[in-house]
Short mmCIF file of C-alpha atoms in Angstrom, two decimals:
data_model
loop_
_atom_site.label_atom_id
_atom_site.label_comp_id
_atom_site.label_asym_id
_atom_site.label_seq_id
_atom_site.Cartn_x
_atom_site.Cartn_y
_atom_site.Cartn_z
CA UNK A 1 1.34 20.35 10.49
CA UNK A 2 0.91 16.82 8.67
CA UNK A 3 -2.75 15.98 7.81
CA UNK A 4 -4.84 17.35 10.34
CA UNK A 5 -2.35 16.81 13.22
CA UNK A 6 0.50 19.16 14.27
CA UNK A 7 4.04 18.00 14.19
CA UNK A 8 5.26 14.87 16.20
CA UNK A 9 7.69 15.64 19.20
CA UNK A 10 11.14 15.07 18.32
CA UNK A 11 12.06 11.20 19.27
CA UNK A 12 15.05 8.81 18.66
CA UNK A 13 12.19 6.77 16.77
CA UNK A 14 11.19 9.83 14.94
CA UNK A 15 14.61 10.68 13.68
CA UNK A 16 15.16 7.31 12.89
CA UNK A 17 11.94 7.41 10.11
CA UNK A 18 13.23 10.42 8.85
CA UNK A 19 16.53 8.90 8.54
CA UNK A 20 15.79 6.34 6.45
CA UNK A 21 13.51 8.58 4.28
CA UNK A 22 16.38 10.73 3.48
CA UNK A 23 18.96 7.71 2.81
CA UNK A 24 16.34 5.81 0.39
CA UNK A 25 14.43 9.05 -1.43
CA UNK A 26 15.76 12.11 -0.59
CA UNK A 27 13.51 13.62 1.30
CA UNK A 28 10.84 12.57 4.40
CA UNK A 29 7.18 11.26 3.53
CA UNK A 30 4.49 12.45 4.72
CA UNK A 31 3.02 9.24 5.91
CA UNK A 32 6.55 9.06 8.18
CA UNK A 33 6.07 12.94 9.52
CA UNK A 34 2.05 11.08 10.83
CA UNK A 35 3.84 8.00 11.82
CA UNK A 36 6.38 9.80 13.88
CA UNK A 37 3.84 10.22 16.31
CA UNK A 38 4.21 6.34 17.44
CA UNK A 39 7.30 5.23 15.81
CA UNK A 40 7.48 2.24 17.48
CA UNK A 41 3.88 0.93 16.08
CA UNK A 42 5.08 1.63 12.71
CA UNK A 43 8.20 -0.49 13.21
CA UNK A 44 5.84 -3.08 14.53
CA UNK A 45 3.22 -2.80 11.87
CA UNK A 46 5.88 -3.36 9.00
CA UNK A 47 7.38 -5.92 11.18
CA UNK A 48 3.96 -7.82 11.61
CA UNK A 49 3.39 -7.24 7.44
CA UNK A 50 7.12 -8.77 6.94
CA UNK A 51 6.42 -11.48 8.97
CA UNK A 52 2.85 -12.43 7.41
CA UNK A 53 4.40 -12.66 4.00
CA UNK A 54 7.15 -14.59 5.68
CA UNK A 55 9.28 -14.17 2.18
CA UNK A 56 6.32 -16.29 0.25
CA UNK A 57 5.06 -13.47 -1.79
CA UNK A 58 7.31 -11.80 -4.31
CA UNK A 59 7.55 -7.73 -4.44
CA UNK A 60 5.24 -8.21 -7.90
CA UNK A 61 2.91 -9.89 -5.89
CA UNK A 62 2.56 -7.35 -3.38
CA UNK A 63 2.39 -4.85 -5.25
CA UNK A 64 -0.44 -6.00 -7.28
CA UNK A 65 -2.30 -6.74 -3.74
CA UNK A 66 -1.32 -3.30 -2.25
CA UNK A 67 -2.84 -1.18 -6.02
CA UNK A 68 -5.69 -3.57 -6.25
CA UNK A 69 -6.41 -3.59 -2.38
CA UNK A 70 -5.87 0.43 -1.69
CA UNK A 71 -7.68 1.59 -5.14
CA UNK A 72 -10.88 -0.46 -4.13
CA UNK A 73 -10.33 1.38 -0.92
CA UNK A 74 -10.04 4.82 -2.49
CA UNK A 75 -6.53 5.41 -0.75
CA UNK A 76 -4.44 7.79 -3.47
CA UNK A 77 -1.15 7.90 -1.37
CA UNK A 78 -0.73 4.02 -1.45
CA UNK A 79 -1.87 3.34 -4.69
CA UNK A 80 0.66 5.84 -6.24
CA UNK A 81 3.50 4.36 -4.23
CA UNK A 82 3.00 0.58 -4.94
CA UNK A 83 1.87 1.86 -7.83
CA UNK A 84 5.52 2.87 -8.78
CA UNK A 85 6.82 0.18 -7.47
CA UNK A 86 4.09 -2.33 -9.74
CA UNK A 87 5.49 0.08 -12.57
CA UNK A 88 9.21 -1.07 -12.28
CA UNK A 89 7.98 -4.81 -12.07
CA UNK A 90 5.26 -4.66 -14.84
CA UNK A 91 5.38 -1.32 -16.48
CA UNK A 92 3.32 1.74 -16.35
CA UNK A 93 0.11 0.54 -18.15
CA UNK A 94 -0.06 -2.32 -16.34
CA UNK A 95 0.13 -0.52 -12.66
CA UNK A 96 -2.62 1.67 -14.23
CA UNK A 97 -4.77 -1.18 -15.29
CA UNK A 98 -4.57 -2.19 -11.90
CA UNK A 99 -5.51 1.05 -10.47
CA UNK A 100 -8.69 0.99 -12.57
CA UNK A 101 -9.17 -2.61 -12.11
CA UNK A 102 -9.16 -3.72 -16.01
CA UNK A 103 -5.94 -5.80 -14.75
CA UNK A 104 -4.57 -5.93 -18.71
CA UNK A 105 -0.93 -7.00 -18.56
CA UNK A 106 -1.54 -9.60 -15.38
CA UNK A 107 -1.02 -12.94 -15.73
CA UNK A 108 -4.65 -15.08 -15.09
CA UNK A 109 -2.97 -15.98 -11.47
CA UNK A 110 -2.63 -12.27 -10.62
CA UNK A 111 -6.17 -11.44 -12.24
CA UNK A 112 -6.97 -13.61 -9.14
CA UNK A 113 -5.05 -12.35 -6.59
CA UNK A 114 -5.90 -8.81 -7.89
CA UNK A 115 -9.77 -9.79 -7.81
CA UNK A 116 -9.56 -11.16 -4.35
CA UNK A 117 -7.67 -7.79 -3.10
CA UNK A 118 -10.44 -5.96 -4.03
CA UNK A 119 -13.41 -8.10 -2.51
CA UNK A 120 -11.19 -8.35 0.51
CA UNK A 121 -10.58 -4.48 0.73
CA UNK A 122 -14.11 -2.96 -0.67
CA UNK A 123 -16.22 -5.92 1.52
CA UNK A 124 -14.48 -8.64 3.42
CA UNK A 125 -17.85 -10.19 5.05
CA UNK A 126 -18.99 -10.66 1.26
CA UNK A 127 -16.06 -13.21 -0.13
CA UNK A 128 -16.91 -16.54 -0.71
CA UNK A 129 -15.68 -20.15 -0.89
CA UNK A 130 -15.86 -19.94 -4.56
CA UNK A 131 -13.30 -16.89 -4.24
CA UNK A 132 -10.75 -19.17 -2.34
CA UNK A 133 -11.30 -21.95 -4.95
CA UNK A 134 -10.47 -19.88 -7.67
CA UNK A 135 -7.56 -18.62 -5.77
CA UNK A 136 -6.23 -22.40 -5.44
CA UNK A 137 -7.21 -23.14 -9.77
CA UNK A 138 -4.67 -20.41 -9.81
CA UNK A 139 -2.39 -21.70 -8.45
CA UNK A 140 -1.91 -20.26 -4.79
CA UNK A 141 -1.86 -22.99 -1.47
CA UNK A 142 -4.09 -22.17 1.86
CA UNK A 143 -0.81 -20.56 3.24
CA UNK A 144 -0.70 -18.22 -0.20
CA UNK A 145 -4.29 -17.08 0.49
CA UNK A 146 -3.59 -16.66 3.92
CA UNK A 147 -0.59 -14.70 3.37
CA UNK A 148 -2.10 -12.50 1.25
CA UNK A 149 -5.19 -11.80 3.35
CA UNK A 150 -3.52 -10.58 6.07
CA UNK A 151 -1.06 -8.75 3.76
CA UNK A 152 -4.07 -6.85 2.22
CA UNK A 153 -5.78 -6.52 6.06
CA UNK A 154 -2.20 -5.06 7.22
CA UNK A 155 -1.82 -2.28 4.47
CA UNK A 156 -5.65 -1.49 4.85
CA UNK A 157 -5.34 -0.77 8.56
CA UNK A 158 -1.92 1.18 7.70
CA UNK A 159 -3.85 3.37 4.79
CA UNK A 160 -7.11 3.83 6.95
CA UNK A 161 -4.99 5.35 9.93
CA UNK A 162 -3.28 7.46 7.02
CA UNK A 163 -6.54 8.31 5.42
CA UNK A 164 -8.52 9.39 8.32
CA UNK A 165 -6.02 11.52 9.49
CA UNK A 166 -5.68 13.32 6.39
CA UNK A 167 -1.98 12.67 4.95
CA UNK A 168 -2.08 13.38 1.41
CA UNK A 169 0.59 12.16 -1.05
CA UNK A 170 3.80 13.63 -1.42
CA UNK A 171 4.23 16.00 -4.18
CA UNK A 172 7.76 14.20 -5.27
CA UNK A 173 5.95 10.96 -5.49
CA UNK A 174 3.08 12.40 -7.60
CA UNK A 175 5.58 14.12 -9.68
CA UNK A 176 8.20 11.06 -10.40
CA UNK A 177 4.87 8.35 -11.23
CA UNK A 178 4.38 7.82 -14.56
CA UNK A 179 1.31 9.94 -16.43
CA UNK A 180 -0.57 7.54 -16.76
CA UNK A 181 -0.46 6.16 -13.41
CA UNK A 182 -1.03 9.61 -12.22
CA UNK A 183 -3.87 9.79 -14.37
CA UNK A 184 -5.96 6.34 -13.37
CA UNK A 185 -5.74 7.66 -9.82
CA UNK A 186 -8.91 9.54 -9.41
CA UNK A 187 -9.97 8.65 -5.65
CA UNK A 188 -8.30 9.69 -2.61
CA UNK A 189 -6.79 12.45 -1.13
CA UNK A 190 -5.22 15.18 -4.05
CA UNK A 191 -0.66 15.36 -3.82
CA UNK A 192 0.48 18.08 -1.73
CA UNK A 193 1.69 20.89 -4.62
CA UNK A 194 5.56 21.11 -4.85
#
């Protein structure tokens, strides 16, 4: 059983997430077990996020989106793993900052982009003109801001299906984070125990 549903039937697709888990960490997430149920909408969900970001936003740059975005949200499982990957582009107290939203160790651009994740993921009907314009003093075109939105709108949907089905983090994610990181995440669903 993953979350609250029982275990996908076997597929070609299914084997193929698994696969791929294995090669890159070793073992097979939990969020692939859920997503094994429709392998093909994953594949076309990632495809459709690949394709937004169309190579304009760097992997620092998503990152801070995906911790900004998914901590407003409250979702642990993808905060600790962009998290990790924010820690490898930034460092550990900076991918905590984010997590807690003090932002220390961000550049004033990604303050911005940071800022906007949030209003985007906590209240999307509440962000403002003046939020674009400050996007643009940073820095960032219309086709940035764009990007990003429906980068952040993407890996909300992906999280909320993850969420409401009750897939909590995997224990060897939770366990390779740094402390600290580990620490600032205080919302969302608790790591499975080793």
């Amino acid at each position: 059983m993953i979350g609250f549903l029982h275990d996908p039937e076997p597929s070609e697709g299914a084997d193929r997430l698994y696969a791929d888990d294995l090669d890159e960490l070793g073992y097979v997430m939990n969020v692939s077990k859920l997503w094994a149920h429709a392998p093909e909408v994953c594949n076309d969900l990632f495809a459709l996020m690949r394709k937004a970001v169309g190579g304009r936003l760097p992997l620092r740059t998503r990152a801070i989106l995906v911790v900004a975005a998914t901590s407003a949200f409250g979702d642990s499982y993808c905060a600790l793993a962009w998290g990790e990957k924010l820690t490898a582009q930034a460092g550990p107290g900076t991918a905590a900052a984010v997590v807690t939203g003090a932002d220390t160790g961000l550049t004033d651009a990604e303050q911005a982009l940071a800022a906007w994740a949030r209003r985007v993921a906590r209240n999307p009907g509440a962000t403002t003109e003046a939020d674009v314009s400050t996007l643009r003093a940073a820095g960032y075109s219309d086709a940035d801001i764009f990007a990003m939105t429906v980068f952040i709108a993407l890996r909300i949907a992906f999280a909320t299906v993850n969420d409401a089905l009750g897939v909590q983090p995997d224990a060897q994610l939770a366990g390779r984070v740094p402390s600290d990181l580990r620490a600032a995440v205080t919302f969302g669903r608790e790591p499975l125990s080793p």
